[in-house]
Coordinates of N, CA and C in Angstrom, one line a residue:
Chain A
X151 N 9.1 -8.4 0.1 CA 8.3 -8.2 -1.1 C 9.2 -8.4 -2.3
X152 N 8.8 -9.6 -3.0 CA 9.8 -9.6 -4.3 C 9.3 -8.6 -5.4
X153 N 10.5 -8.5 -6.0 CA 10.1 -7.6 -7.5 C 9.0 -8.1 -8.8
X154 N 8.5 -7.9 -9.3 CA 7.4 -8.2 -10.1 C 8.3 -9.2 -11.1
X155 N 7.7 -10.2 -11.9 CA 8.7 -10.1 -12.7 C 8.5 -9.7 -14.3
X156 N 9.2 -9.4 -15.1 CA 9.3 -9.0 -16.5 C 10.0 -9.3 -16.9
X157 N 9.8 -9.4 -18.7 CA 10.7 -10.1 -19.6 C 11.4 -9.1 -19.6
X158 N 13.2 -9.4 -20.0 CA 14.1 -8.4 -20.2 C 14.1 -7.7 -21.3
X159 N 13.5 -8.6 -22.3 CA 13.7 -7.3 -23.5 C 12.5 -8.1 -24.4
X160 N 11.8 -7.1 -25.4 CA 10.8 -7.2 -26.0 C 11.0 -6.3 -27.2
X161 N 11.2 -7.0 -28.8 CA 11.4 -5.9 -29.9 C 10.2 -6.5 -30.5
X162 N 10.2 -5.1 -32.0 CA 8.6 -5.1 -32.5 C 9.3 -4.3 -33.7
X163 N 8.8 -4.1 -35.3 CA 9.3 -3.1 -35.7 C 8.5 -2.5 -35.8
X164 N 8.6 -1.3 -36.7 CA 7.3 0.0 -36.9 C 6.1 -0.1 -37.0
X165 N 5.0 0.2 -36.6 CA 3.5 -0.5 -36.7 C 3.0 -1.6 -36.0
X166 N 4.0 -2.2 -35.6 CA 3.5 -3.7 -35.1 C 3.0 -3.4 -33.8
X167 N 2.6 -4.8 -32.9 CA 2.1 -4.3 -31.4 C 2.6 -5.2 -30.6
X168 N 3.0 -5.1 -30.2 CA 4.1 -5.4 -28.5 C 3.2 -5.9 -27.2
X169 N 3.5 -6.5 -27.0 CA 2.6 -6.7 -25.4 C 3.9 -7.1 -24.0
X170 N 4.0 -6.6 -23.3 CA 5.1 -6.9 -22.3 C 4.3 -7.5 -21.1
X171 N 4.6 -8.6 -20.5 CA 3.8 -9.1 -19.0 C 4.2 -8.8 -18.0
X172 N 3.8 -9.2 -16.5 CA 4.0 -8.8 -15.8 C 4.0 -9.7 -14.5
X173 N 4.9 -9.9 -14.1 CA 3.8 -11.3 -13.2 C 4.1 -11.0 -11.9
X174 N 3.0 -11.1 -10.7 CA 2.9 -11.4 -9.3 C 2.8 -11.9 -8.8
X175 N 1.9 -12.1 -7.8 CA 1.4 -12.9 -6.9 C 0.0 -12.6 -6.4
X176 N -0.7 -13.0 -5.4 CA -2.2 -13.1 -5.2 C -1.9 -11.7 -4.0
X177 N -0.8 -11.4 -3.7 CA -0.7 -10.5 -2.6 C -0.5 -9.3 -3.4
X178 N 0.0 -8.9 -4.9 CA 0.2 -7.7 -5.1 C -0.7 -8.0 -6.6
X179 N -0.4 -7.8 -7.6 CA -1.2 -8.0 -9.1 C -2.7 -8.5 -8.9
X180 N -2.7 -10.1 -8.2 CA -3.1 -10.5 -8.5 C -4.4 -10.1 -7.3
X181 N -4.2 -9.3 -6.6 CA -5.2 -9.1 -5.2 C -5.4 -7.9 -5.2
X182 N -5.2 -7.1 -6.5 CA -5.8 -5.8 -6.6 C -5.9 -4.9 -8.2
X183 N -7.0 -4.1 -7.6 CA -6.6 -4.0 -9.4 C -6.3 -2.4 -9.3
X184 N -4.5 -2.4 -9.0 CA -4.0 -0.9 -9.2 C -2.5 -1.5 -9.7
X185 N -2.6 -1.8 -10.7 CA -1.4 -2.0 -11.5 C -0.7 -0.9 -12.4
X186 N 0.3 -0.4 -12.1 CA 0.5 0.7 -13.0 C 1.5 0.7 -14.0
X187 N 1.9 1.5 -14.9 CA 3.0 0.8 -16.0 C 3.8 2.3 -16.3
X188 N 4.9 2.5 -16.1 CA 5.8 3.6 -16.7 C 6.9 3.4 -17.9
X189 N 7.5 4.5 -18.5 CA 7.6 4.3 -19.3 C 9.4 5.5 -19.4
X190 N 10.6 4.9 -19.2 CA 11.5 5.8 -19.0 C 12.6 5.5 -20.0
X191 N 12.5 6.7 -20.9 CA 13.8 6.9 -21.6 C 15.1 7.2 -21.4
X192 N 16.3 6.9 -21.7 CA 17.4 6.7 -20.9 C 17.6 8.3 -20.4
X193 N 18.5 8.6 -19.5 CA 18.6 9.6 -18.9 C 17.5 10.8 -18.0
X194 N 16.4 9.8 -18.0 CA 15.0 10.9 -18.2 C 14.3 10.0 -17.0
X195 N 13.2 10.8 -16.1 CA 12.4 10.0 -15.2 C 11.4 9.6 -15.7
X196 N 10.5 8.4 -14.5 CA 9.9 7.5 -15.1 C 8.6 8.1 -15.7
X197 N 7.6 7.9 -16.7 CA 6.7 8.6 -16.7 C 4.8 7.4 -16.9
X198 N 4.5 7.9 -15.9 CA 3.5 6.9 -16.0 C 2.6 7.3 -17.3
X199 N 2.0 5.5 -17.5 CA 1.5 5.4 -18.8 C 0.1 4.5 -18.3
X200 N 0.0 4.2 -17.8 CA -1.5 3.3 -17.3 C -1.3 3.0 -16.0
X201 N -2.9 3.5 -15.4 CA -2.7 3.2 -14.2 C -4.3 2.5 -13.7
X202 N -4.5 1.8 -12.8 CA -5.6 0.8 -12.2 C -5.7 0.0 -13.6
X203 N -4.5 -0.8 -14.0 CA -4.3 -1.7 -14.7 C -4.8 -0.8 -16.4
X204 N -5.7 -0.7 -16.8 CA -6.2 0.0 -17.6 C -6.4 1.1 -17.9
X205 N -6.1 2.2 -17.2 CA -6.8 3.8 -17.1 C -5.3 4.5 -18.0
X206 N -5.9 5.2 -18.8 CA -4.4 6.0 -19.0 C -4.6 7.6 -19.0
X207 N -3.7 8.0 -17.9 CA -3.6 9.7 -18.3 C -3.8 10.1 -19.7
X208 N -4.3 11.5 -18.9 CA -4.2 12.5 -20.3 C -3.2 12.4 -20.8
X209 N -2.7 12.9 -22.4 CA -2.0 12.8 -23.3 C -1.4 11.7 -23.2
X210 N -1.3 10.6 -22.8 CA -1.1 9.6 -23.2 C -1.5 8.9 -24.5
X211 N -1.1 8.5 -25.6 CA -2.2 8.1 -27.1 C -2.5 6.4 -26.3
X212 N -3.8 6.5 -27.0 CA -4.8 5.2 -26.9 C -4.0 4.1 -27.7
X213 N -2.4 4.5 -28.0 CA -1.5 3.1 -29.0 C -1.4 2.1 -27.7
X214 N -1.4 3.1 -25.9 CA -1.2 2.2 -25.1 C -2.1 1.8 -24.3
X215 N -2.2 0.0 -24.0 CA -3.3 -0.1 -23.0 C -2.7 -1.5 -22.0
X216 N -3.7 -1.6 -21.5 CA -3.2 -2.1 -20.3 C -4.3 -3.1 -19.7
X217 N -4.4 -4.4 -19.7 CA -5.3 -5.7 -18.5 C -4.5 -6.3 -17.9
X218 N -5.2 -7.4 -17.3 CA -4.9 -7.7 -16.4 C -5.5 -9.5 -16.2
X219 N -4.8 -10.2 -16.1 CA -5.7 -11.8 -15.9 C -4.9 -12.2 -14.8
X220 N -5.5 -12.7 -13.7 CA -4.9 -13.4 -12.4 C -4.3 -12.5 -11.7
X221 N -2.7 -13.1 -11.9 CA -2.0 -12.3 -10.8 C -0.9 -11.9 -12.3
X222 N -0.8 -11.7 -13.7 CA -0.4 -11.3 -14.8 C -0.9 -10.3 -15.4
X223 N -0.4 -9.3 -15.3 CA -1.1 -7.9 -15.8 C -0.4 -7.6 -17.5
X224 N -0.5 -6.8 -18.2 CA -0.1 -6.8 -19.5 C 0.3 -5.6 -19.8
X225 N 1.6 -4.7 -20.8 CA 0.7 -4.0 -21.5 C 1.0 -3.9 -23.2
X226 N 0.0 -3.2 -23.7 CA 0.2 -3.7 -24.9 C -0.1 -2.5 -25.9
X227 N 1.3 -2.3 -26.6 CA 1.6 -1.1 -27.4 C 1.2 -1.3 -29.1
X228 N 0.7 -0.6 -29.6 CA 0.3 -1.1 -31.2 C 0.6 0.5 -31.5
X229 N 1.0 -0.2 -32.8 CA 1.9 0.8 -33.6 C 2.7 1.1 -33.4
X230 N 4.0 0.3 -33.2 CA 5.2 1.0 -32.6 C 5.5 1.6 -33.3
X231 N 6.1 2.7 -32.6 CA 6.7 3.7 -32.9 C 8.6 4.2 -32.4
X232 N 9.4 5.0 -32.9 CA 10.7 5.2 -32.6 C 11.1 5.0 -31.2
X233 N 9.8 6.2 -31.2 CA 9.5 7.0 -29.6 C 9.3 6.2 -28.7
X234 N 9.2 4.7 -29.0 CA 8.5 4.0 -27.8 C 9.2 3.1 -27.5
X235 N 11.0 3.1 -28.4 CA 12.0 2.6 -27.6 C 12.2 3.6 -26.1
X236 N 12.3 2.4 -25.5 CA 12.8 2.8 -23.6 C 12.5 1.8 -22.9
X237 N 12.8 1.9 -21.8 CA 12.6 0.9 -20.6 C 11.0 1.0 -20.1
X238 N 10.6 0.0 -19.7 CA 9.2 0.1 -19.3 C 9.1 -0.8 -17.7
X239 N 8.4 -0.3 -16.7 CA 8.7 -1.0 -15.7 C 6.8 -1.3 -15.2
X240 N 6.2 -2.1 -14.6 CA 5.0 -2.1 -14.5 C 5.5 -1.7 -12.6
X241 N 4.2 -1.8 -11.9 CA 4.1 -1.4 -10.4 C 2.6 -1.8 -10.0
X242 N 2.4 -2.5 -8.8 CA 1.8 -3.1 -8.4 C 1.4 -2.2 -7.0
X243 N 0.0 -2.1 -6.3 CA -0.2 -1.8 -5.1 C 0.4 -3.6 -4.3
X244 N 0.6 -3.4 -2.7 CA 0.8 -4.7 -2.8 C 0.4 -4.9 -1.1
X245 N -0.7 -4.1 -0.9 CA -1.9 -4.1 0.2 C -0.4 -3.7 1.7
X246 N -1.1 -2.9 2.5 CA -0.8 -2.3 3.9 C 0.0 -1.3 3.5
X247 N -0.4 -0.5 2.6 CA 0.5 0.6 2.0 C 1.7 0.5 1.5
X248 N 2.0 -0.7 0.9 CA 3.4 -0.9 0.0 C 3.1 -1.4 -1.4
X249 N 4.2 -1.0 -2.3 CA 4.5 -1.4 -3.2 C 5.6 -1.8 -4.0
X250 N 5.2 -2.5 -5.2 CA 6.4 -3.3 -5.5 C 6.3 -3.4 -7.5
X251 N 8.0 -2.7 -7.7 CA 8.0 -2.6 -9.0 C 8.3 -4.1 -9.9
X252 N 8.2 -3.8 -10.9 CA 8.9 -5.1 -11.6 C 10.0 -4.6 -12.1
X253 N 10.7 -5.5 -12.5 CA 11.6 -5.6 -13.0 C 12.2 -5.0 -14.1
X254 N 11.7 -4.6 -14.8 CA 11.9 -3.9 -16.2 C 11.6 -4.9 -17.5
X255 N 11.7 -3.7 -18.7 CA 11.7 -4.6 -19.9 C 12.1 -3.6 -21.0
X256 N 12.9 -3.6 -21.2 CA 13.6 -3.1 -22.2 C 13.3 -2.7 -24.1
X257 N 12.4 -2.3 -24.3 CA 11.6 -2.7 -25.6 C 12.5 -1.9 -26.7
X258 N 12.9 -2.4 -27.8 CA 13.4 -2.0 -29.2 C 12.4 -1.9 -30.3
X259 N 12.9 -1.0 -30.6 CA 12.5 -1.0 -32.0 C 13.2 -1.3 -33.5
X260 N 12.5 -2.1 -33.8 CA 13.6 -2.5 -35.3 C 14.0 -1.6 -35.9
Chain B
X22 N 1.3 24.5 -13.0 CA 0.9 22.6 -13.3 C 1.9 21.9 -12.0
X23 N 1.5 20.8 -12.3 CA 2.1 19.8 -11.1 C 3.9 19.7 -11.1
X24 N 4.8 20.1 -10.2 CA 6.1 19.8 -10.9 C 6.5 19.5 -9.2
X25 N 7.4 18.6 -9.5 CA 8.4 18.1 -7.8 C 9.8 18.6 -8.8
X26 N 10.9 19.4 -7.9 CA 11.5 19.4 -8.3 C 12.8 19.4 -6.7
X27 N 13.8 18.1 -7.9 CA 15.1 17.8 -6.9 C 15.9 18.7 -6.8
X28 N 17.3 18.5 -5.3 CA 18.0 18.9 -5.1 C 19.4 18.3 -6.2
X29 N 20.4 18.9 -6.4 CA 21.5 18.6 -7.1 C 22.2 17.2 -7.0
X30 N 23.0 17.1 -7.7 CA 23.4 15.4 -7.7 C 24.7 15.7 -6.1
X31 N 24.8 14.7 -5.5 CA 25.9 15.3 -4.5 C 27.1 13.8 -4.3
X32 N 28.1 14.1 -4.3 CA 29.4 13.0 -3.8 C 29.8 13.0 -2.6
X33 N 29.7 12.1 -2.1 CA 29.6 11.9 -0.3 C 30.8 10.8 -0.4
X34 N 31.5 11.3 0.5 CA 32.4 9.9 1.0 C 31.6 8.8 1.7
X35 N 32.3 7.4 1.9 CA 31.7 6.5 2.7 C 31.9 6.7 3.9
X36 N 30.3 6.5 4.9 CA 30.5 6.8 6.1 C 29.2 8.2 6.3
X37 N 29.6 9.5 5.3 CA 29.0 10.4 5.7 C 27.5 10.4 5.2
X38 N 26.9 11.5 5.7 CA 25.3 11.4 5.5 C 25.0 12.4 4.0
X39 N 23.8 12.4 3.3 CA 23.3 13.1 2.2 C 21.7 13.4 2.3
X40 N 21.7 14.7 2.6 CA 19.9 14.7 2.7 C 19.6 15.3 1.1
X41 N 18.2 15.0 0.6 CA 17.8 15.3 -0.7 C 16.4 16.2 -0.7
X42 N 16.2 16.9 -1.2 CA 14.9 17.4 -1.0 C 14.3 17.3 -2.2
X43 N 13.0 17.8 -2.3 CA 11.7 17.2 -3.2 C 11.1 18.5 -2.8
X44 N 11.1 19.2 -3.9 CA 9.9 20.4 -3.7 C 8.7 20.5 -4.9
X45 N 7.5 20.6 -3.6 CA 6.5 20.2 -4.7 C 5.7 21.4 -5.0
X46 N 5.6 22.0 -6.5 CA 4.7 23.4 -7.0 C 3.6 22.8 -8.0
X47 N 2.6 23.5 -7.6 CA 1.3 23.4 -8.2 C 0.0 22.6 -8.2
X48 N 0.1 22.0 -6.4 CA -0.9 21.5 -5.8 C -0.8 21.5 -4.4
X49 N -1.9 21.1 -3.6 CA -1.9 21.4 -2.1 C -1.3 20.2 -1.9
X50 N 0.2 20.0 -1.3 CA 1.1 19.7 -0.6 C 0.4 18.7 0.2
X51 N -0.2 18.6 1.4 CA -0.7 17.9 2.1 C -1.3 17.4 1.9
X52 N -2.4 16.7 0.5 CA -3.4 16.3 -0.3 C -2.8 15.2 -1.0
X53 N -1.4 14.6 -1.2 CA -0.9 13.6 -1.6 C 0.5 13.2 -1.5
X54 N 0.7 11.8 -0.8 CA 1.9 11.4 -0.7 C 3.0 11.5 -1.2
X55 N 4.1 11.8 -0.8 CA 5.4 11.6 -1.6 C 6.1 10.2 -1.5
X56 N 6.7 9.4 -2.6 CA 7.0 8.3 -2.6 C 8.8 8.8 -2.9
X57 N 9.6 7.8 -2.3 CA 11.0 7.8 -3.2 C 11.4 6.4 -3.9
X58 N 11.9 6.6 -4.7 CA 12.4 5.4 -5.8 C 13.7 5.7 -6.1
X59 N 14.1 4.3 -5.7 CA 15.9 4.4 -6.0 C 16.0 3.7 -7.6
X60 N 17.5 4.2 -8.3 CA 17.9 3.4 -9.0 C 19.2 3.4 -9.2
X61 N 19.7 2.2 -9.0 CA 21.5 1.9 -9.1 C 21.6 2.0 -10.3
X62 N 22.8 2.2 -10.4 CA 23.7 2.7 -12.3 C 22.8 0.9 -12.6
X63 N 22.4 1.8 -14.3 CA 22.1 0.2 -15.2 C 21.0 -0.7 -14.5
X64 N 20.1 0.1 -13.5 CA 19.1 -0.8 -12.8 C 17.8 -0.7 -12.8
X65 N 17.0 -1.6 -12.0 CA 15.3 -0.6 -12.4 C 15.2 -0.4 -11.2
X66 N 14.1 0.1 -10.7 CA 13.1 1.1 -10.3 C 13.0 0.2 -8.9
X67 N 12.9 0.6 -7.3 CA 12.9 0.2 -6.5 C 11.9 0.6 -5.5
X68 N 11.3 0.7 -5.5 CA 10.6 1.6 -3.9 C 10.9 1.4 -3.0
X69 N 11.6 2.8 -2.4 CA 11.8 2.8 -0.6 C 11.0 2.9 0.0
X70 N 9.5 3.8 -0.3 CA 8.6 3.8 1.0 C 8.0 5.5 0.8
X71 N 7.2 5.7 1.4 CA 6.9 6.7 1.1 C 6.1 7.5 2.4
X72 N 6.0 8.9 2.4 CA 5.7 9.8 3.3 C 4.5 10.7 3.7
X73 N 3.7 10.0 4.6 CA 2.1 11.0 4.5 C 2.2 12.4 4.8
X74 N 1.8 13.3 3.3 CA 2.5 15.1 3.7 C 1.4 15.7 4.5
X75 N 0.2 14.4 4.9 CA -0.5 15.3 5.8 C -0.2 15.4 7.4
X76 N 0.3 14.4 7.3 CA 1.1 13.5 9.4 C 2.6 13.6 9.1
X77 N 2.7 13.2 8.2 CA 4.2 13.0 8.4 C 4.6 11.7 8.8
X78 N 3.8 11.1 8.8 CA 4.4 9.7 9.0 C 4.8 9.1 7.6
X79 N 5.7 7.6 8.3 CA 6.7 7.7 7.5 C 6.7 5.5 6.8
X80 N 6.7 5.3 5.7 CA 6.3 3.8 5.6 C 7.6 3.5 4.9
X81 N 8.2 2.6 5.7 CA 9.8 2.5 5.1 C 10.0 1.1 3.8
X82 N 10.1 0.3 3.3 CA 10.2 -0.8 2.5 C 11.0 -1.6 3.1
X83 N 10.7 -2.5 3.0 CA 11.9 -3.7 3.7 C 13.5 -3.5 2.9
X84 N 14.3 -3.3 3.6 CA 15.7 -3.1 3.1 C 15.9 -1.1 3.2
X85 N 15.4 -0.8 3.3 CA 15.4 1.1 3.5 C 15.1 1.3 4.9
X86 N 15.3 0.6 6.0 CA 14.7 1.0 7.4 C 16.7 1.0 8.3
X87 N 16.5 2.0 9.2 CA 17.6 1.8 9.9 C 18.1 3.1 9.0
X88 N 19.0 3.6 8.4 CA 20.1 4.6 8.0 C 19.2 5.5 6.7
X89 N 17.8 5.2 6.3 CA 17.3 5.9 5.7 C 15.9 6.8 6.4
X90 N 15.8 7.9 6.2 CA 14.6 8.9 6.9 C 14.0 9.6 6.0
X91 N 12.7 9.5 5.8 CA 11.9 10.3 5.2 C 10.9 11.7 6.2
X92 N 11.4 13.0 5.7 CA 11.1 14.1 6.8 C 9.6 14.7 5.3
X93 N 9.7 16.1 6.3 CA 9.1 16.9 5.4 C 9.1 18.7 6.0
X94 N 9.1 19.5 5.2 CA 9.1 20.9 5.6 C 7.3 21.2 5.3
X95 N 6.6 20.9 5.6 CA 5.2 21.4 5.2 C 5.2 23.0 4.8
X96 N 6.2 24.0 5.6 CA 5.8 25.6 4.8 C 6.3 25.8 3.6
X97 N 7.3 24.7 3.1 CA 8.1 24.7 2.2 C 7.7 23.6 1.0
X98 N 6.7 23.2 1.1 CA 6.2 22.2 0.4 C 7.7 21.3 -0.3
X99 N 7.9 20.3 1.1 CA 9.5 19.6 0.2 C 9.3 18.5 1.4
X100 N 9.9 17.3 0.7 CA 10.0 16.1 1.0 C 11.6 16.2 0.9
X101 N 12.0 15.6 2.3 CA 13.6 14.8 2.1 C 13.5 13.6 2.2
X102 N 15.1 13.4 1.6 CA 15.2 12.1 1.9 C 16.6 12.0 2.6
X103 N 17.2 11.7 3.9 CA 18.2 11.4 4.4 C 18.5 10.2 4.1
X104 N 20.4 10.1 3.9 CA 20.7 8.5 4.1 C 22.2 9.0 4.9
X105 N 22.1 7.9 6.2 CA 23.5 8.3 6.6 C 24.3 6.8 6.9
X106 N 25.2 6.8 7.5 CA 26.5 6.0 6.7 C 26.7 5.4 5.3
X107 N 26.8 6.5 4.6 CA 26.7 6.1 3.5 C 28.0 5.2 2.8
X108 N 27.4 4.1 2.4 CA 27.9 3.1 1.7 C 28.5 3.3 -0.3
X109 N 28.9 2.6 -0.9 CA 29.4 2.4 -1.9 C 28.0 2.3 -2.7
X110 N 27.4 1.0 -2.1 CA 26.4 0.7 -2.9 C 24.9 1.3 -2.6
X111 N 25.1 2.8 -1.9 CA 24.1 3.7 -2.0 C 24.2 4.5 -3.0
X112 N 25.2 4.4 -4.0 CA 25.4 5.0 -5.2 C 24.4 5.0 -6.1
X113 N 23.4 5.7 -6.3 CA 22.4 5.9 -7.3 C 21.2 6.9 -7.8
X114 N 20.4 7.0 -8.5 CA 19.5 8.2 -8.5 C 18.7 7.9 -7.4
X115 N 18.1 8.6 -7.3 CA 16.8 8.9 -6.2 C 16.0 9.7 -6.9
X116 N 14.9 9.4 -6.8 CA 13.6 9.9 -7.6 C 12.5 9.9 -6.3
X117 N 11.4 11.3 -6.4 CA 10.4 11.6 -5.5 C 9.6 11.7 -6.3
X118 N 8.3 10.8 -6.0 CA 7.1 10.8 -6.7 C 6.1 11.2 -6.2
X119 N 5.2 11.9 -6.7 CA 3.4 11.9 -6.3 C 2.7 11.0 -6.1
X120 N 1.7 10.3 -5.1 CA 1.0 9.6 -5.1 C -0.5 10.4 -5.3
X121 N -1.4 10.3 -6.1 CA -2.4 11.1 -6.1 C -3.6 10.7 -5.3
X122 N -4.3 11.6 -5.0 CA -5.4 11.5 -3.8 C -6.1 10.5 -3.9
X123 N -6.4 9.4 -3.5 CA -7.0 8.4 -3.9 C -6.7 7.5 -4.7
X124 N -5.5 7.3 -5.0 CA -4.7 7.1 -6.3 C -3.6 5.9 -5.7
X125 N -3.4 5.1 -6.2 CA -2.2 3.8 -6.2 C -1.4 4.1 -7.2
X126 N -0.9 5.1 -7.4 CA 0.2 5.1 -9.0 C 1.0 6.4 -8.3
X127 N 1.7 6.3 -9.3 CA 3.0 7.8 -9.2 C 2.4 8.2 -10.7
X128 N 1.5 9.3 -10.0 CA 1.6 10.2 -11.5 C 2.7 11.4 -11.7
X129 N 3.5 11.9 -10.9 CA 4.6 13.0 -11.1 C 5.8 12.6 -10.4
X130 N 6.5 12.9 -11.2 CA 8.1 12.4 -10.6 C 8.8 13.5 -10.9
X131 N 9.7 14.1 -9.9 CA 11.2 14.8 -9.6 C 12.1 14.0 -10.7
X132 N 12.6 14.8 -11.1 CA 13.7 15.1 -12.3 C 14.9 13.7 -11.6
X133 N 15.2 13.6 -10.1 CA 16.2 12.7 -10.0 C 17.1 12.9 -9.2
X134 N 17.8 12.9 -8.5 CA 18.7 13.4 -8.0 C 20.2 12.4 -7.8
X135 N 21.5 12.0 -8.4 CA 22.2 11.5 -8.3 C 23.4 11.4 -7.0
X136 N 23.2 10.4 -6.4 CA 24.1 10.4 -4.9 C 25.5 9.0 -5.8
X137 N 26.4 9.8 -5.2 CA 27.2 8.9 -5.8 C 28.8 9.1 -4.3
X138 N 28.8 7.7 -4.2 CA 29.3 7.3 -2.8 C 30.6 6.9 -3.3
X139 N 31.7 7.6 -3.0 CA 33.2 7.1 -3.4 C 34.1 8.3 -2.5
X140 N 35.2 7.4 -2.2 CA 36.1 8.5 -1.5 C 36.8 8.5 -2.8

């Protein structure tokens, strides 16, 4: 199972909105819809931020959301904020009980 | 509330083994998977595979089978993770996640646990 892939880095400055992608294949993204997206600041574990492509935990704010087209899932942050520099990794179910992360994406804030 | 919490960061020479534990407080234990996720220094997020806490069976990822074991203490509500001959490039965190009941995601993650491989 390869790794998802993702752009390495993605900047935005304060307010603006970000969208990071995600890409699979028809066996993992694209063949189900349990895409999930975390969200980890350096030294800190990962913390999930959307999950079945769209859904976001409690306290999560609605700045973040999350679809999905083909086998390319998305997600997409508005209003950035300070806070929302960190690494962000998406996760894919990827059928017979396995899964598979992407890659990362590194987002800055100006 | 929901918390997994890891064992200490540990230094193993190469060759010897490191078991890690995952203890989970504030839900029924055998009601949802434990996953582990590796990360090498400066790397992302990997899945090894993860552990049914109601059987105990055990789903390895391709590249984690052979020198890695996922157990479990069910009175103790704790998930291990063994690795033995350990290598250089088993150098990294290890993280234990929740899989929630019906659920394809890690909603709760262990703090981390750092294994770091050098004589």
């Amino acid at each position: 199972q390869s790794a998802l892939t993702q752009p390495r880095s993605v900047s935005g400055s304060p307010g603006q909105s970000v969208t990071l992608s995600c890409t699979g294949t028809n066996s993992d993204v694209g063949g189900y819809n349990y895409v999930s997206w975390y969200q980890q600041h350096p030294g800190r574990a990962p913390k999930l931020m959307i999950y079945d492509v769209d859904k976001r935990p409690s306290g999560v704010p609605n700045r973040f959301s999350g679809s999905k087209s083909g086998n390319t899932a998305s997600l997409t942050i508005s209003g950035l904020q300070a806070d929302d520099e960190a690494d962000f990794y998406c996760s894919s179910y990827a059928g017979s009980y396995f899964y598979v992360f992407g890659t990362g994406t590194k987002v800055t804030v100006l | 509330q929901v918390q997994l919490v890891q064992s200490g960061s540990e230094l193993k020479n190469p060759g010897a083994s490191v078991k890690v534990s995952c203890k989970a407080f504030g839900y029924t234990f055998s009601n949802s998977a434990i996953n582990w996720v590796r990360q090498a220094p400066g790397q992302g997020l990997e899945w090894m595979g993860w552990i049914n806490s109601n059987t105990g069976n055990p789903t390895y990822a391709q590249g984690f089978t052979g020198r890695f074991v996922f157990s479990l203490d069910t009175s103790v509500s704790t998930a291990y993770l063994q690795i033995s001959s350990l290598k250089a490039e088993d150098t990294a965190l290890y993280y234990c996640s929740r899989d929630p009941p019906s659920g394809w995601h890690f909603d709760y993650w262990g703090q981390g646990t750092l294994v770091t491989v050098s004589s």
